[in-house]
Amino acid sequence: MPLWLDLFNLAFLFYAFFDCARTDQDAIRKGPKWLWLIGILLFESIAGIAWFIWGRPNSSPKGGRSKRK
C-alpha cells in the first residue's frame, strides 16, 4: 500500500476515534460509546465509516430546515 494511503487511513482512524470519544453518550444514535470506541480500534476503517453513518449524532438541529426571515 502506498505511504499516502496509510497516512490517510491513520488520520481517519484518529479522527473517528476522537470524534466518538468527545461525543456525549446520550447523543449517540445507536449503541453504547464504549462499543464504538473498541470497534474503531479493532476494525479501523470499517467501524470508522459505520460511526459516521450510524453512530454519530446529526449535526443539524431537530425540526428540519431553519426558517430565515
PDB file of C-alpha atoms in Angstrom:
ATOM      1  CA  MET A   1       0.000   0.000   0.000  1.00  0.00           C
ATOM      2  CA  PRO A   2       1.371   3.475  -0.780  1.00  0.00           C
ATOM      3  CA  LEU A   3       2.534   5.607   2.120  1.00  0.00           C
ATOM      4  CA  TRP A   4      -0.027   8.348   1.487  1.00  0.00           C
ATOM      5  CA  LEU A   5      -2.849   5.805   1.735  1.00  0.00           C
ATOM      6  CA  ASP A   6      -1.510   4.519   5.067  1.00  0.00           C
ATOM      7  CA  LEU A   7      -1.296   8.081   6.380  1.00  0.00           C
ATOM      8  CA  PHE A   8      -4.841   8.824   5.240  1.00  0.00           C
ATOM      9  CA  ASN A   9      -6.110   5.649   6.942  1.00  0.00           C
ATOM     10  CA  LEU A  10      -4.288   6.545  10.172  1.00  0.00           C
ATOM     11  CA  ALA A  11      -5.643  10.102  10.128  1.00  0.00           C
ATOM     12  CA  PHE A  12      -9.179   8.790   9.528  1.00  0.00           C
ATOM     13  CA  LEU A  13      -8.785   6.325  12.421  1.00  0.00           C
ATOM     14  CA  PHE A  14      -7.689   9.072  14.825  1.00  0.00           C
ATOM     15  CA  TYR A  15     -10.433  11.425  13.682  1.00  0.00           C
ATOM     16  CA  ALA A  16     -13.171   8.804  14.078  1.00  0.00           C
ATOM     17  CA  PHE A  17     -11.861   7.661  17.472  1.00  0.00           C
ATOM     18  CA  PHE A  18     -11.568  11.148  18.967  1.00  0.00           C
ATOM     19  CA  ASP A  19     -14.852  12.274  17.440  1.00  0.00           C
ATOM     20  CA  CYS A  20     -16.563   9.329  19.124  1.00  0.00           C
ATOM     21  CA  ALA A  21     -14.707   9.889  22.408  1.00  0.00           C
ATOM     22  CA  ARG A  22     -15.785  13.547  22.562  1.00  0.00           C
ATOM     23  CA  THR A  23     -19.450  12.788  21.802  1.00  0.00           C
ATOM     24  CA  ASP A  24     -21.856  12.546  24.733  1.00  0.00           C
ATOM     25  CA  GLN A  25     -23.310   9.080  25.326  1.00  0.00           C
ATOM     26  CA  ASP A  26     -26.853  10.464  25.122  1.00  0.00           C
ATOM     27  CA  ALA A  27     -26.211  11.965  21.667  1.00  0.00           C
ATOM     28  CA  ILE A  28     -25.025   8.725  20.029  1.00  0.00           C
ATOM     29  CA  ARG A  29     -27.745   7.339  17.775  1.00  0.00           C
ATOM     30  CA  LYS A  30     -27.054   3.598  18.054  1.00  0.00           C
ATOM     31  CA  GLY A  31     -25.150   1.530  20.584  1.00  0.00           C
ATOM     32  CA  PRO A  32     -23.039   2.408  23.608  1.00  0.00           C
ATOM     33  CA  LYS A  33     -19.999   4.645  23.312  1.00  0.00           C
ATOM     34  CA  TRP A  34     -17.571   2.034  24.652  1.00  0.00           C
ATOM     35  CA  LEU A  35     -18.598  -0.399  21.926  1.00  0.00           C
ATOM     36  CA  TRP A  36     -17.998   2.186  19.204  1.00  0.00           C
ATOM     37  CA  LEU A  37     -14.559   3.021  20.622  1.00  0.00           C
ATOM     38  CA  ILE A  38     -13.480  -0.629  20.790  1.00  0.00           C
ATOM     39  CA  GLY A  39     -14.896  -1.267  17.321  1.00  0.00           C
ATOM     40  CA  ILE A  40     -12.989   1.680  15.845  1.00  0.00           C
ATOM     41  CA  LEU A  41      -9.753   0.435  17.406  1.00  0.00           C
ATOM     42  CA  LEU A  42     -10.224  -3.172  16.297  1.00  0.00           C
ATOM     43  CA  PHE A  43     -11.837  -2.793  12.885  1.00  0.00           C
ATOM     44  CA  GLU A  44     -10.412   0.632  11.956  1.00  0.00           C
ATOM     45  CA  SER A  45     -11.834   1.814   8.621  1.00  0.00           C
ATOM     46  CA  ILE A  46     -14.994  -0.301   8.623  1.00  0.00           C
ATOM     47  CA  ALA A  47     -16.033   0.790  12.119  1.00  0.00           C
ATOM     48  CA  GLY A  48     -14.958   4.369  11.410  1.00  0.00           C
ATOM     49  CA  ILE A  49     -17.210   4.542   8.378  1.00  0.00           C
ATOM     50  CA  ALA A  50     -20.029   2.899  10.359  1.00  0.00           C
ATOM     51  CA  TRP A  51     -19.561   5.503  13.109  1.00  0.00           C
ATOM     52  CA  PHE A  52     -20.100   8.356  10.673  1.00  0.00           C
ATOM     53  CA  ILE A  53     -23.120   6.668   9.054  1.00  0.00           C
ATOM     54  CA  TRP A  54     -24.994   5.187  12.039  1.00  0.00           C
ATOM     55  CA  GLY A  55     -23.479   6.292  15.324  1.00  0.00           C
ATOM     56  CA  ARG A  56     -22.576   9.947  15.054  1.00  0.00           C
ATOM     57  CA  PRO A  57     -25.274  12.418  16.073  1.00  0.00           C
ATOM     58  CA  ASN A  58     -26.878  14.547  13.394  1.00  0.00           C
ATOM     59  CA  SER A  59     -25.262  17.953  13.135  1.00  0.00           C
ATOM     60  CA  SER A  60     -28.476  19.712  12.200  1.00  0.00           C
ATOM     61  CA  PRO A  61     -30.933  20.631  14.937  1.00  0.00           C
ATOM     62  CA  LYS A  62     -34.094  18.579  15.208  1.00  0.00           C
ATOM     63  CA  GLY A  63     -37.007  20.090  13.421  1.00  0.00           C
ATOM     64  CA  GLY A  64     -35.700  20.176   9.897  1.00  0.00           C
ATOM     65  CA  ARG A  65     -34.945  23.329   7.989  1.00  0.00           C
ATOM     66  CA  SER A  66     -34.313  26.593   9.710  1.00  0.00           C
ATOM     67  CA  LYS A  67     -36.588  29.425   8.718  1.00  0.00           C
ATOM     68  CA  ARG A  68     -34.992  32.672   7.662  1.00  0.00           C
ATOM     69  CA  LYS A  69     -36.786  35.974   7.809  1.00  0.00           C
TER      70      LYS A  69
END
